[in-house]
């Protein structure tokens, strides 16, 4: 059984039919990427999984259990954790407070401490800046913080929405290295990206989303070699 | 950072004009004249004159603020120009007022005012010169104070403030403590018939200086080390010791103060309880509630209905028995208001809660409920609480109720803030959507904030009902909500000690200023504006809110950490 499975999901914003029957699966330990142009419905897909939007039709299942009935905060408690688009850190709280907020649902103080150390080892910059308020971090540091905060919840699956957005190439590399790193440590990741080249490079499998529908799916290497994909997303 | 700060003629004249507008204002609204008989220093300085002297002084002071150490002389020079302008504007008023009758437009531009502005001179020409030169001299004085070393400057300012405050407080102290044995010698020592004696001036000035020096010293001492070196056990003893000491002080305080000050304290305390409650809703959870008075009213009315022995008597319970019901009903009302506004944010929430507050007031006034809660006539004869033979009858005894009430709500508020729900509130306040993504149940978190806040207001209302002995709907209008909100903002939003300070300033101070009748609200308003300009984050700010208001943003809360390297845009 797949860890995460979407079947024929239809989501709307009022009358706008944003997802028109999405089906996808993420297996335990995989990196799966969802690529597509602006407005294709990538963020909507993640929001639907997280319970922020309820689909009108279709099902979202985590290890067979339907998530649609759950409210957003309950989905979090199931271990489905999102790193939102545009980071959305708590700008007035310190880095450390932000990270601790990520572990809000947990009670195991000792383990939280260990995870904090672990996040600091992944992103040493955050440790240096732990008493600085989030809003004063650079864009790259904010992305690290948003990722770190999600990790503090001990996700079973991590949903990342365009982590490369607005970052300098060096930083994008750093973030993607971390993604690979996390995956090697066993983390399952659903990665939404516009930067198809990079995303297909780290991912095991990929889906191409166009105006609310999945038009291509398959092995990441094959997708990267697909002429259609090449033309549309990889600049020829 | 070697930016030169050099004042320009334009700045100086601009400041002078501002000072001029100020002196015109205090003159023409009648304050100068009204307070002419009110001596600060016996036979020497009246409050009216002080109002005229302050603007040029302040203008000179500000003028000098705009210079740095290298331009001391020009700072003083420019200061004097500002004061000169201020004085000239006042002189113009004198000349104009003497030549033609201004009273058609300014009722207070009376011959008496002109007489005051003559400052005892025979001819207009001399008086004009006195005003202009006096203005310049005063502002030079202001500039010199500003340019003196910080320690001396704050000592002088503190000393002068002490003299002014003690001078203004003469009547108040007499009314308040007049009947007390211990006060008479103090009064004899400090005051003449009207105003401070010279002895009093010297003593209060020195007192002010001493306070300033003491504060400077304790500020320069490192704070934490003292506590750290103490053992746990000793700390605990110190804690218990200071608690017991505080309790004893609170116990004897009302007896010592007498009825009138105790009454003021009680009023302040009722607002403190509400403030701590609203602070949870607005300060912790970030939900702007403008109808908070509703829960205060509900608490008061529940106690009224259940306890009154008057014409609307029902079950005639004791106050103690009614109290938990008052709190519970308010709490439920908090939840009931909370449910429909769960999805609302910011402005919308404020408007809906505002409406809720009005609904409760209108319902209280309505004929519909009149048989139960008396409509506009309200509920009379609310009994006083009693424990055994001890009756909480007079302000001195009600004070204990208020103090215990504050103790309880402050304790609960502190515990909640540090508990899990406190963190949930914090996340909610910062970003509702992200809070949800942290797994926080928004519905419960919001409702808990509304419920706790409402319960505290209910407790406050219950005490208010018995304190007054009767309940009238007009006690529960919008101004109460606004006052409570203002006091938490002035005190420092999110901070419990801030609530205490804010309540004293916004509720206590106006009571103390009663002597100044019509001008009271004017001064109060001015004070509020100045306060928010000088300390926008409130008197005792809570750290997260402080971060929001400091323009640099890079506040480093932990002083042990090294300062952050500036200008990081991208790592
Ligand atoms: N809150 C909303 N209300 C109405 N329409 C919305 C809303 N959010 C998104 N949409 C619409 O739904 C569609 C899908 O949006 P979505 O945000 O999922 O795109 P995306 O693939 O994440 O794009 P991007 O790469 O720009 O982030 C778009 O047409 C968008 O205009
Ligand atoms: Mg998107």
Coordinates of C-alpha atoms in Angstrom, one line a residue, chain B residues 42-456:
Chain B
X42 CA 4.2 79.6 47.3
X43 CA 4.0 83.3 46.3
X44 CA 6.4 82.6 43.4
X45 CA 5.1 80.4 40.6
X46 CA 1.5 79.5 39.7
X47 CA 0.4 76.6 37.6
X48 CA -0.9 79.1 35.0
X49 CA 2.6 80.6 34.7
X50 CA 4.2 77.2 34.5
X51 CA 2.0 76.4 31.5
X52 CA 3.4 79.5 29.8
X53 CA 7.0 78.7 30.8
X54 CA 7.0 75.1 29.7
X55 CA 6.6 75.5 25.9
X56 CA 9.7 77.7 25.4
X57 CA 11.7 75.4 27.8
X58 CA 10.6 72.3 25.8
X59 CA 11.3 74.0 22.5
X60 CA 14.8 74.9 23.6
X61 CA 15.3 71.4 24.8
X62 CA 14.2 69.8 21.5
X63 CA 16.2 72.3 19.6
X64 CA 19.3 71.1 21.4
X65 CA 18.3 67.5 20.8
X66 CA 18.9 68.1 17.1
X67 CA 22.5 69.1 17.6
X68 CA 25.4 66.9 18.6
X69 CA 28.3 67.6 20.8
X70 CA 30.4 69.5 18.2
X71 CA 27.7 72.1 17.7
X72 CA 26.9 72.9 21.3
X73 CA 27.1 76.6 20.9
X74 CA 25.0 76.7 17.8
X75 CA 22.5 74.4 19.5
X76 CA 22.1 76.9 22.3
X77 CA 21.9 79.7 19.8
X78 CA 19.2 78.0 17.7
X79 CA 17.4 77.1 20.9
X80 CA 17.2 80.7 21.9
X81 CA 15.8 81.6 18.5
X82 CA 13.1 79.1 18.9
X83 CA 12.2 80.5 22.3
X84 CA 12.3 84.0 20.9
X85 CA 9.7 83.1 18.3
X86 CA 7.6 81.4 21.0
X87 CA 7.8 84.5 23.2
X88 CA 7.1 86.8 20.3
X89 CA 3.9 84.9 19.4
X90 CA 2.8 85.3 23.0
X91 CA 3.7 88.9 22.9
X92 CA 1.6 89.3 19.8
X93 CA -1.3 87.9 21.6
X94 CA -0.8 90.4 24.4
X95 CA -0.5 93.4 22.0
X96 CA -3.5 92.3 20.0
X97 CA -5.5 91.5 23.0
X98 CA -4.8 94.9 24.5
X99 CA -5.5 96.8 21.3
X100 CA -8.8 95.2 20.3
X101 CA -11.4 93.0 21.9
X102 CA -10.7 89.4 21.0
X103 CA -13.4 88.0 23.1
X104 CA -15.9 87.8 20.4
X105 CA -13.8 85.0 19.0
X106 CA -11.9 83.8 22.0
X107 CA -14.0 83.9 25.1
X108 CA -10.9 83.5 27.3
X109 CA -8.9 86.3 25.8
X110 CA -10.0 88.4 28.7
X111 CA -8.5 91.4 30.4
X112 CA -7.4 89.1 33.2
X113 CA -5.4 87.0 30.8
X114 CA -3.8 90.2 29.4
X115 CA -3.0 91.2 33.0
X116 CA -1.3 87.9 33.6
X117 CA 0.7 88.3 30.4
X118 CA 1.9 91.7 31.6
X119 CA 3.9 89.9 34.3
X120 CA 3.6 92.9 36.5
X121 CA 5.0 95.4 34.1
X122 CA 3.7 98.9 33.8
X123 CA 3.9 99.5 30.0
X124 CA 3.1 97.3 27.1
X125 CA 6.5 97.9 25.6
X126 CA 8.3 96.6 28.6
X127 CA 6.0 93.6 28.9
X128 CA 6.5 92.7 25.3
X129 CA 10.2 92.8 25.7
X130 CA 9.9 90.7 28.9
X131 CA 7.9 88.0 27.0
X132 CA 10.3 87.9 24.0
X133 CA 13.5 87.9 26.1
X134 CA 12.0 85.6 28.7
X135 CA 11.1 83.1 26.0
X136 CA 14.6 83.2 24.6
X137 CA 16.1 82.8 28.1
X138 CA 13.8 79.9 29.0
X139 CA 14.7 78.1 25.8
X140 CA 18.4 78.6 26.4
X141 CA 17.8 77.1 29.8
X142 CA 16.1 74.2 28.1
X143 CA 19.0 73.8 25.6
X144 CA 21.6 73.9 28.4
X145 CA 19.8 71.2 30.3
X146 CA 19.7 69.1 27.2
X147 CA 23.3 69.6 26.4
X148 CA 24.6 68.8 29.9
X149 CA 25.9 65.4 30.6
X150 CA 23.2 62.7 30.8
X151 CA 23.5 62.0 34.5
X152 CA 23.1 65.7 35.4
X153 CA 20.4 66.2 32.8
X154 CA 18.2 63.4 34.1
X155 CA 18.9 64.5 37.7
X156 CA 17.7 68.0 36.9
X157 CA 14.7 66.8 34.9
X158 CA 13.7 64.4 37.6
X159 CA 14.1 67.1 40.4
X160 CA 12.1 69.6 38.5
X161 CA 9.4 67.1 37.7
X162 CA 9.3 66.1 41.4
X163 CA 8.7 69.8 42.4
X164 CA 6.0 70.3 39.8
X165 CA 4.2 67.1 40.7
X166 CA 4.4 67.7 44.4
X167 CA 3.2 71.3 43.8
X168 CA 0.2 70.1 41.8
X169 CA -0.6 67.4 44.3
X170 CA -1.0 69.7 47.3
X171 CA -4.8 69.8 47.2
X172 CA -5.1 66.2 46.3
X173 CA -3.0 65.0 49.2
X174 CA -5.0 67.2 51.5
X175 CA -8.3 65.8 50.4
X176 CA -7.0 62.3 50.4
X177 CA -5.0 62.2 53.7
X178 CA -6.3 65.4 55.4
X179 CA -7.9 63.4 58.2
X180 CA -4.9 61.3 58.9
X181 CA -2.6 62.0 61.9
X182 CA 0.6 61.1 60.1
X183 CA 0.0 63.4 57.2
X184 CA -0.3 66.8 59.0
X185 CA 3.4 67.2 59.9
X186 CA 4.3 66.3 56.3
X187 CA 1.9 68.9 55.0
X188 CA 3.2 71.6 57.4
X189 CA 6.7 70.8 56.4
X190 CA 6.3 70.8 52.6
X191 CA 3.6 73.4 52.0
X192 CA 2.6 76.9 52.8
X193 CA -1.1 77.9 52.6
X194 CA -0.9 77.8 48.8
X195 CA 2.0 76.1 47.1
X196 CA 5.2 74.5 48.2
X197 CA 7.3 76.2 50.8
X198 CA 10.9 76.9 49.8
X199 CA 11.9 74.1 52.2
X200 CA 9.5 71.9 50.4
X201 CA 10.9 72.9 47.0
X202 CA 14.4 72.0 48.1
X203 CA 13.4 68.7 49.7
X204 CA 11.3 67.5 46.7
X205 CA 14.0 68.6 44.3
X206 CA 16.6 66.6 46.1
X207 CA 14.3 63.7 46.3
X208 CA 13.8 63.8 42.6
X209 CA 17.6 64.0 42.1
X210 CA 18.1 61.1 44.4
X211 CA 15.6 58.9 42.6
X212 CA 17.2 59.7 39.3
X213 CA 20.7 58.9 40.6
X214 CA 19.5 55.7 42.2
X215 CA 17.9 54.6 39.0
X216 CA 21.0 55.4 37.0
X217 CA 23.0 53.3 39.4
X218 CA 20.8 50.3 39.4
X219 CA 20.6 50.4 35.6
X220 CA 24.3 50.3 35.3
X221 CA 24.7 47.3 37.6
X222 CA 24.6 43.9 35.8
X223 CA 21.2 42.4 36.7
X224 CA 21.3 38.7 36.3
X225 CA 24.5 37.7 38.1
X226 CA 23.0 38.4 41.6
X227 CA 20.2 36.0 41.1
X228 CA 22.4 33.4 39.5
X229 CA 24.9 33.1 42.3
X230 CA 22.1 32.6 44.8
X231 CA 21.3 29.0 45.6
X232 CA 17.9 27.6 44.6
X233 CA 16.9 27.2 48.2
X234 CA 17.7 30.8 49.0
X235 CA 15.8 32.0 46.0
X236 CA 12.8 30.1 47.3
X237 CA 13.1 31.7 50.7
X238 CA 13.4 35.1 49.1
X239 CA 10.3 34.4 47.0
X240 CA 8.2 33.3 50.0
X241 CA 9.5 36.1 52.1
X242 CA 8.6 38.8 49.5
X243 CA 5.3 37.2 49.0
X244 CA 4.4 37.3 52.7
X245 CA 5.7 40.8 52.9
X246 CA 3.6 41.8 50.0
X247 CA 0.6 40.2 51.5
X248 CA 1.0 42.1 54.8
X249 CA 1.5 45.3 52.9
X250 CA -1.7 44.8 51.0
X251 CA -3.5 43.9 54.2
X252 CA -2.6 47.2 55.9
X253 CA -2.6 49.4 52.8
X254 CA -6.3 50.4 52.7
X255 CA -6.4 51.2 56.4
X256 CA -3.4 53.4 55.9
X257 CA -4.8 55.1 52.9
X258 CA -8.4 55.7 54.1
X259 CA -11.6 55.5 52.1
X260 CA -11.1 57.8 49.2
X261 CA -7.8 56.5 47.9
X262 CA -9.0 52.9 48.6
X263 CA -12.0 53.6 46.4
X264 CA -9.8 54.9 43.6
X265 CA -7.6 51.8 44.0
X266 CA -10.7 49.6 43.8
X267 CA -11.8 51.2 40.6
X268 CA -8.3 50.8 39.2
X269 CA -8.3 47.2 40.3
X270 CA -11.6 46.4 38.6
X271 CA -10.1 47.6 35.4
X272 CA -6.9 45.6 36.1
X273 CA -8.9 42.4 36.3
X274 CA -10.7 43.3 33.0
X275 CA -7.3 44.3 31.5
X276 CA -5.7 41.0 32.3
X277 CA -8.7 39.3 30.8
X278 CA -8.8 41.3 27.6
X279 CA -5.0 41.0 27.4
X280 CA -5.5 37.3 26.9
X281 CA -7.9 37.8 24.0
X282 CA -6.1 40.7 22.3
X283 CA -2.6 40.5 23.6
X284 CA -2.0 36.7 23.6
X285 CA -4.4 35.5 21.0
X286 CA -4.4 38.6 18.8
X287 CA -8.2 38.7 18.6
X288 CA -9.4 42.3 18.6
X289 CA -12.5 42.4 20.8
X290 CA -14.3 45.8 21.1
X291 CA -17.3 44.5 23.0
X292 CA -15.5 43.3 26.1
X293 CA -17.8 45.4 28.3
X294 CA -20.6 42.9 27.6
X295 CA -19.0 40.2 29.8
X296 CA -18.4 42.7 32.6
X297 CA -22.1 43.6 32.4
X298 CA -23.1 40.0 32.4
X299 CA -21.1 39.3 35.5
X300 CA -22.5 42.3 37.3
X301 CA -26.1 41.5 36.3
X302 CA -25.9 37.8 37.2
X303 CA -24.7 38.8 40.7
X304 CA -27.4 41.5 40.8
X305 CA -30.3 39.3 40.0
X306 CA -29.2 36.4 42.2
X307 CA -28.4 38.5 45.3
X308 CA -30.5 41.6 45.3
X309 CA -32.7 42.1 48.3
X310 CA -34.6 45.0 46.7
X311 CA -37.8 45.1 44.7
X312 CA -36.4 42.7 42.1
X313 CA -35.4 40.1 44.7
X314 CA -35.3 36.6 43.4
X315 CA -33.3 33.9 45.3
X316 CA -31.4 36.4 47.5
X317 CA -28.2 34.3 47.5
X318 CA -25.1 35.5 49.2
X319 CA -22.5 37.2 47.0
X320 CA -20.2 34.2 47.3
X321 CA -22.8 31.8 46.1
X322 CA -23.6 34.0 43.1
X323 CA -20.0 34.6 42.2
X324 CA -19.3 31.3 40.5
X325 CA -22.5 31.6 38.5
X326 CA -21.5 35.1 37.3
X327 CA -18.2 33.8 36.2
X328 CA -19.7 30.8 34.5
X329 CA -22.4 32.7 32.7
X330 CA -19.9 35.2 31.4
X331 CA -17.6 32.4 30.3
X332 CA -20.5 30.8 28.4
X333 CA -21.3 34.2 26.8
X334 CA -17.7 34.3 25.7
X335 CA -18.0 31.0 24.0
X336 CA -21.3 32.0 22.4
X337 CA -19.8 35.2 21.0
X338 CA -16.8 33.2 20.0
X339 CA -18.5 30.7 17.8
X340 CA -20.0 33.0 15.1
X341 CA -16.7 35.0 14.9
X342 CA -14.4 32.0 14.5
X343 CA -13.8 32.7 10.9
X344 CA -13.4 36.4 11.2
X345 CA -10.2 38.3 11.4
X346 CA -9.0 41.8 12.2
X347 CA -11.4 44.6 11.4
X348 CA -14.4 42.3 10.9
X349 CA -13.9 40.7 14.3
X350 CA -13.7 44.2 15.9
X351 CA -16.9 45.4 14.3
X352 CA -18.9 42.3 15.3
X353 CA -17.7 42.3 18.9
X354 CA -18.5 46.0 19.0
X355 CA -22.0 45.1 18.0
X356 CA -22.2 42.4 20.6
X357 CA -21.2 44.9 23.4
X358 CA -24.0 47.2 22.2
X359 CA -26.6 44.5 22.1
X360 CA -25.9 43.6 25.7
X361 CA -26.3 47.2 26.8
X362 CA -29.5 47.6 24.8
X363 CA -30.9 44.4 26.1
X364 CA -30.1 45.6 29.6
X365 CA -32.0 48.8 29.0
X366 CA -35.0 47.1 27.3
X367 CA -38.5 46.9 28.6
X368 CA -38.5 43.2 27.7
X369 CA -36.2 42.3 30.6
X370 CA -37.3 45.1 32.8
X371 CA -39.2 42.9 35.3
X372 CA -36.0 41.0 35.9
X373 CA -33.2 43.5 35.7
X374 CA -34.9 46.8 36.1
X375 CA -34.3 48.5 32.7
X376 CA -32.9 52.0 33.1
X377 CA -33.5 51.9 36.8
X378 CA -31.2 49.0 37.2
X379 CA -30.9 46.7 40.2
X380 CA -30.6 48.2 43.6
X381 CA -29.6 46.7 46.9
X382 CA -26.9 44.3 46.0
X383 CA -25.6 43.0 49.3
X384 CA -22.0 43.1 50.5
X385 CA -20.1 39.8 50.8
X386 CA -19.5 38.5 54.2
X387 CA -17.2 36.0 55.9
X388 CA -18.4 35.2 59.4
X389 CA -18.8 38.6 61.0
X390 CA -16.5 40.3 58.6
X391 CA -18.4 42.3 56.0
X392 CA -16.7 43.7 52.9
X393 CA -18.6 46.9 53.4
X394 CA -16.5 50.0 52.8
X395 CA -13.9 50.6 50.1
X396 CA -11.2 49.5 52.6
X397 CA -12.7 46.1 52.8
X398 CA -13.7 45.8 49.2
X399 CA -10.1 46.4 48.4
X400 CA -9.3 42.9 49.7
X401 CA -11.8 41.4 47.3
X402 CA -10.2 43.3 44.4
X403 CA -6.7 42.4 45.4
X404 CA -7.6 38.7 45.7
X405 CA -9.4 38.9 42.4
X406 CA -6.3 40.4 40.7
X407 CA -4.1 37.8 42.3
X408 CA -6.2 35.0 41.0
X409 CA -6.6 36.2 37.4
X410 CA -2.9 37.2 37.2
X411 CA -1.9 33.7 38.4
X412 CA -4.2 32.0 35.9
X413 CA -3.1 34.3 33.1
X414 CA 0.6 33.6 33.8
X415 CA 0.0 29.9 33.9
X416 CA -1.9 29.9 30.7
X417 CA 0.7 32.0 29.0
X418 CA 3.4 29.5 29.8
X419 CA 1.2 26.5 29.1
X420 CA 0.7 24.8 25.8
X421 CA -2.3 26.9 25.1
X422 CA -0.2 30.0 25.6
X423 CA 2.0 28.9 22.8
X424 CA -1.0 28.1 20.6
X425 CA -2.2 31.7 21.2
X426 CA 1.1 33.0 20.3
X427 CA 1.1 31.1 17.0
X428 CA -2.4 32.1 16.3
X429 CA -1.6 35.8 17.0
X430 CA 1.4 35.6 14.6
X431 CA -0.2 33.8 11.7
X432 CA -3.5 32.0 11.9
X433 CA -2.9 29.8 8.8
X434 CA 0.5 28.7 9.8
X435 CA -0.7 28.0 13.4
X436 CA -3.1 25.5 11.9
X437 CA -0.3 24.0 9.9
X438 CA 1.6 23.4 13.2
X439 CA -1.4 21.2 14.2
X440 CA -3.1 23.8 16.4
X441 CA -6.8 23.4 16.7
X442 CA -7.9 27.0 15.9
X443 CA -11.5 26.5 17.1
X444 CA -10.5 25.4 20.6
X445 CA -7.7 27.9 20.9
X446 CA -9.9 30.8 19.9
X447 CA -12.8 29.8 22.1
X448 CA -10.6 29.2 25.1
X449 CA -9.2 32.8 24.7
X450 CA -12.7 34.3 24.4
X451 CA -13.9 32.2 27.3
X452 CA -11.1 33.0 29.7
X453 CA -11.2 36.7 28.9
X454 CA -15.0 36.7 29.4
X455 CA -14.7 34.8 32.7
X456 CA -12.3 37.4 34.0

